[in-house]
Amino acid sequence: MGKPNPDAVFAHYSKLADAIEIPIVVQDYPSTSGVHMSPEFLARISDGIPAAQYLKLEDPPTPPKISAIRKLVGENMPIFGGLGGVFLLEELRRGSAGAMTGFAYPEVLVDICKQMAKGDKDAAETIFNRCLPLMLFEFQEGIGVGIRKYALHSRGLIENSTVRHPGPNPNDETKAEFHRLQKAAGLASM
């Protein structure tokens, strides 16, 4: 399989924009897509395709890439982090609009964003640092979906935590570690 051509990627988004009447979220996640998008290329998309209104940035290191994109497009394209929210605080400091991720406690991410928006960076950092070990634990490659489903099930938010085959389900030790981190983050009663 050949390396994706930037002009072909641009043409894809242009064609998509012509075919739909809703805003487009461009996802920059090369580890799964195989497509590497430079800040300059993302600025080209932002400038050249009006429907491409948002960016989900998952190309680490994300904070410096956010800074580079901001220098090129200003605030024209809101940027959302992903990657389990594990870089959210640094991303917000660099100009991201928030996070779009599967962390099982989205209210924590919302609280961090609210604290930053009202200028209480110390409160945002305290919340982030308290919850980061749990966020990292849930973000583990391979077992992360199983941990997230277990967390959502333990919160009563989904009926079943079983991961479809061939995905792994957390074992008893992993579940115990989740509960330890959940308690340390002050989220055991949620």
Short mmCIF file of C-alpha atoms in Angstrom, two decimals:
data_model
loop_
_atom_site.label_atom_id
_atom_site.label_comp_id
_atom_site.label_asym_id
_atom_site.label_seq_id
_atom_site.Cartn_x
_atom_site.Cartn_y
_atom_site.Cartn_z
CA MET A 1 0.00 0.00 0.00
CA GLY A 2 1.41 3.37 -1.00
CA LYS A 3 1.82 6.41 1.20
CA PRO A 4 -1.24 8.69 1.11
CA ASN A 5 -0.86 11.67 -1.19
CA PRO A 6 -1.75 15.06 0.40
CA ASP A 7 -3.52 16.18 -2.77
CA ALA A 8 -5.62 13.01 -2.74
CA VAL A 9 -6.50 13.56 0.94
CA PHE A 10 -7.46 17.17 0.18
CA ALA A 11 -9.56 15.99 -2.78
CA HIS A 12 -11.29 13.47 -0.51
CA TYR A 13 -12.34 16.18 1.96
CA SER A 14 -13.40 18.47 -0.91
CA LYS A 15 -15.56 15.73 -2.40
CA LEU A 16 -17.05 14.97 1.01
CA ALA A 17 -17.83 18.66 1.58
CA ASP A 18 -19.60 18.82 -1.78
CA ALA A 19 -21.72 15.77 -0.93
CA ILE A 20 -23.02 16.81 2.50
CA GLU A 21 -24.54 19.85 4.15
CA ILE A 22 -23.10 19.48 7.65
CA PRO A 23 -19.74 20.52 9.10
CA ILE A 24 -16.82 18.12 8.81
CA VAL A 25 -14.56 17.09 11.68
CA VAL A 26 -11.13 16.28 10.27
CA GLN A 27 -9.49 13.53 12.32
CA ASP A 28 -5.70 13.60 12.46
CA TYR A 29 -4.83 10.16 13.87
CA PRO A 30 -1.95 8.73 11.81
CA SER A 31 -1.41 5.68 14.02
CA THR A 32 -4.74 4.28 12.82
CA SER A 33 -5.24 6.01 9.47
CA GLY A 34 -1.70 5.90 8.13
CA VAL A 35 -2.19 9.51 6.99
CA HIS A 36 0.22 12.12 8.36
CA MET A 37 -1.12 15.68 8.19
CA SER A 38 1.29 18.54 8.81
CA PRO A 39 0.10 21.78 10.41
CA GLU A 40 0.51 23.41 7.00
CA PHE A 41 -1.68 20.78 5.35
CA LEU A 42 -4.35 21.16 8.04
CA ALA A 43 -4.26 24.94 7.47
CA ARG A 44 -4.74 24.27 3.75
CA ILE A 45 -7.84 22.21 4.56
CA SER A 46 -9.13 24.90 6.94
CA ASP A 47 -8.59 27.66 4.38
CA GLY A 48 -9.71 25.73 1.30
CA ILE A 49 -12.69 23.69 2.51
CA PRO A 50 -15.18 25.83 4.46
CA ALA A 51 -17.16 22.76 5.58
CA ALA A 52 -14.04 21.39 7.33
CA GLN A 53 -14.79 23.33 10.49
CA TYR A 54 -13.28 21.22 13.28
CA LEU A 55 -10.15 19.20 13.94
CA LYS A 56 -9.77 16.17 16.19
CA LEU A 57 -6.04 16.03 16.82
CA GLU A 58 -4.55 12.69 17.86
CA ASP A 59 -1.03 12.99 16.47
CA PRO A 60 1.32 13.19 19.47
CA PRO A 61 2.94 15.29 20.66
CA THR A 62 -0.31 17.21 20.41
CA PRO A 63 0.48 20.43 22.36
CA PRO A 64 3.20 21.72 20.00
CA LYS A 65 1.13 20.75 16.97
CA ILE A 66 -1.80 22.76 18.37
CA SER A 67 0.51 25.77 18.74
CA ALA A 68 1.74 25.38 15.16
CA ILE A 69 -1.81 25.09 13.79
CA ARG A 70 -2.99 28.08 15.84
CA LYS A 71 -0.19 30.21 14.32
CA LEU A 72 -1.43 29.29 10.84
CA VAL A 73 -5.23 29.42 11.20
CA GLY A 74 -5.85 31.41 14.38
CA GLU A 75 -9.16 30.45 15.95
CA ASN A 76 -10.80 29.58 12.60
CA MET A 77 -10.77 25.83 13.25
CA PRO A 78 -11.59 24.65 16.78
CA ILE A 79 -9.23 21.84 17.78
CA PHE A 80 -10.29 18.97 20.01
CA GLY A 81 -7.87 16.52 21.57
CA GLY A 82 -8.50 12.82 21.86
CA LEU A 83 -6.10 10.14 23.06
CA GLY A 84 -8.10 9.40 26.19
CA GLY A 85 -7.82 13.00 27.40
CA VAL A 86 -4.33 12.31 28.77
CA PHE A 87 -2.96 15.55 27.24
CA LEU A 88 -6.09 17.66 27.82
CA LEU A 89 -4.56 20.18 30.22
CA GLU A 90 -1.56 20.87 28.00
CA GLU A 91 -3.81 21.00 24.92
CA LEU A 92 -6.08 23.58 26.56
CA ARG A 93 -3.05 25.69 27.45
CA ARG A 94 -2.06 25.66 23.77
CA GLY A 95 -5.47 26.69 22.49
CA SER A 96 -7.59 23.57 22.07
CA ALA A 97 -11.35 23.84 22.46
CA GLY A 98 -11.60 20.68 24.57
CA ALA A 99 -11.53 16.93 24.10
CA MET A 100 -13.54 14.40 22.16
CA THR A 101 -12.65 11.09 23.72
CA GLY A 102 -14.06 7.94 25.22
CA PHE A 103 -12.93 8.42 28.83
CA ALA A 104 -15.56 6.80 31.07
CA TYR A 105 -15.86 9.96 33.21
CA PRO A 106 -16.59 12.73 30.68
CA GLU A 107 -17.81 14.98 33.47
CA VAL A 108 -14.19 15.16 34.69
CA LEU A 109 -13.07 16.44 31.29
CA VAL A 110 -15.94 18.94 31.23
CA ASP A 111 -14.96 20.18 34.70
CA ILE A 112 -11.33 20.65 33.62
CA CYS A 113 -12.47 22.62 30.57
CA LYS A 114 -14.84 24.77 32.65
CA GLN A 115 -12.12 25.58 35.19
CA MET A 116 -9.72 26.60 32.41
CA ALA A 117 -12.41 28.69 30.68
CA LYS A 118 -13.08 30.68 33.83
CA GLY A 119 -9.35 31.18 34.38
CA ASP A 120 -8.89 28.87 37.36
CA LYS A 121 -5.88 27.01 35.98
CA ASP A 122 -4.88 25.73 39.42
CA ALA A 123 -8.26 24.02 39.92
CA ALA A 124 -8.08 22.54 36.42
CA GLU A 125 -4.59 21.20 37.11
CA THR A 126 -5.64 19.73 40.46
CA ILE A 127 -8.55 17.85 38.88
CA PHE A 128 -6.42 16.71 35.95
CA ASN A 129 -3.56 15.47 38.14
CA ARG A 130 -5.95 13.65 40.47
CA CYS A 131 -7.59 11.78 37.58
CA LEU A 132 -4.62 11.29 35.23
CA PRO A 133 -3.58 7.86 36.59
CA LEU A 134 -7.10 6.56 35.93
CA MET A 135 -7.16 8.17 32.48
CA LEU A 136 -3.83 6.54 31.59
CA PHE A 137 -4.99 3.18 32.94
CA GLU A 138 -8.12 3.29 30.81
CA PHE A 139 -6.15 4.42 27.74
CA GLN A 140 -3.99 1.27 27.61
CA GLU A 141 -3.63 -0.16 24.14
CA GLY A 142 -5.29 -3.53 23.74
CA ILE A 143 -7.30 -3.62 26.96
CA GLY A 144 -8.52 0.01 27.08
CA VAL A 145 -11.93 -0.66 25.54
CA GLY A 146 -12.49 -3.48 28.03
CA ILE A 147 -11.55 -1.23 30.95
CA ARG A 148 -13.78 1.57 29.65
CA LYS A 149 -16.74 -0.79 29.23
CA TYR A 150 -16.13 -2.19 32.72
CA ALA A 151 -16.05 1.37 34.11
CA LEU A 152 -19.26 2.34 32.33
CA HIS A 153 -20.94 -0.86 33.52
CA SER A 154 -19.79 -0.31 37.12
CA ARG A 155 -21.36 3.17 36.91
CA GLY A 156 -24.65 1.64 35.75
CA LEU A 157 -24.40 3.40 32.39
CA ILE A 158 -24.33 0.31 30.19
CA GLU A 159 -25.99 -3.04 30.69
CA ASN A 160 -23.08 -5.29 29.77
CA SER A 161 -19.31 -4.85 29.89
CA THR A 162 -18.35 -7.80 27.72
CA VAL A 163 -16.01 -6.93 24.86
CA ARG A 164 -16.76 -8.68 21.59
CA HIS A 165 -14.32 -11.33 20.46
CA PRO A 166 -11.39 -11.08 19.87
CA GLY A 167 -11.08 -8.09 22.21
CA PRO A 168 -9.85 -8.82 25.73
CA ASN A 169 -11.96 -8.37 28.84
CA PRO A 170 -10.28 -7.19 32.04
CA ASN A 171 -9.35 -9.93 34.50
CA ASP A 172 -9.93 -9.69 38.27
CA GLU A 173 -6.54 -8.06 38.92
CA THR A 174 -7.22 -5.42 36.27
CA LYS A 175 -10.67 -4.75 37.74
CA ALA A 176 -9.16 -4.37 41.23
CA GLU A 177 -6.55 -1.94 39.89
CA PHE A 178 -9.30 0.04 38.16
CA HIS A 179 -11.23 0.34 41.45
CA ARG A 180 -8.07 1.42 43.30
CA LEU A 181 -7.43 4.18 40.75
CA GLN A 182 -11.11 5.13 40.65
CA LYS A 183 -11.07 5.60 44.44
CA ALA A 184 -7.80 7.57 44.36
CA ALA A 185 -9.36 9.90 41.77
CA GLY A 186 -12.35 10.47 44.06
CA LEU A 187 -14.70 8.85 41.55
CA ALA A 188 -15.65 5.66 43.40
CA SER A 189 -19.15 6.91 44.23
CA MET A 190 -19.90 8.00 40.65
#
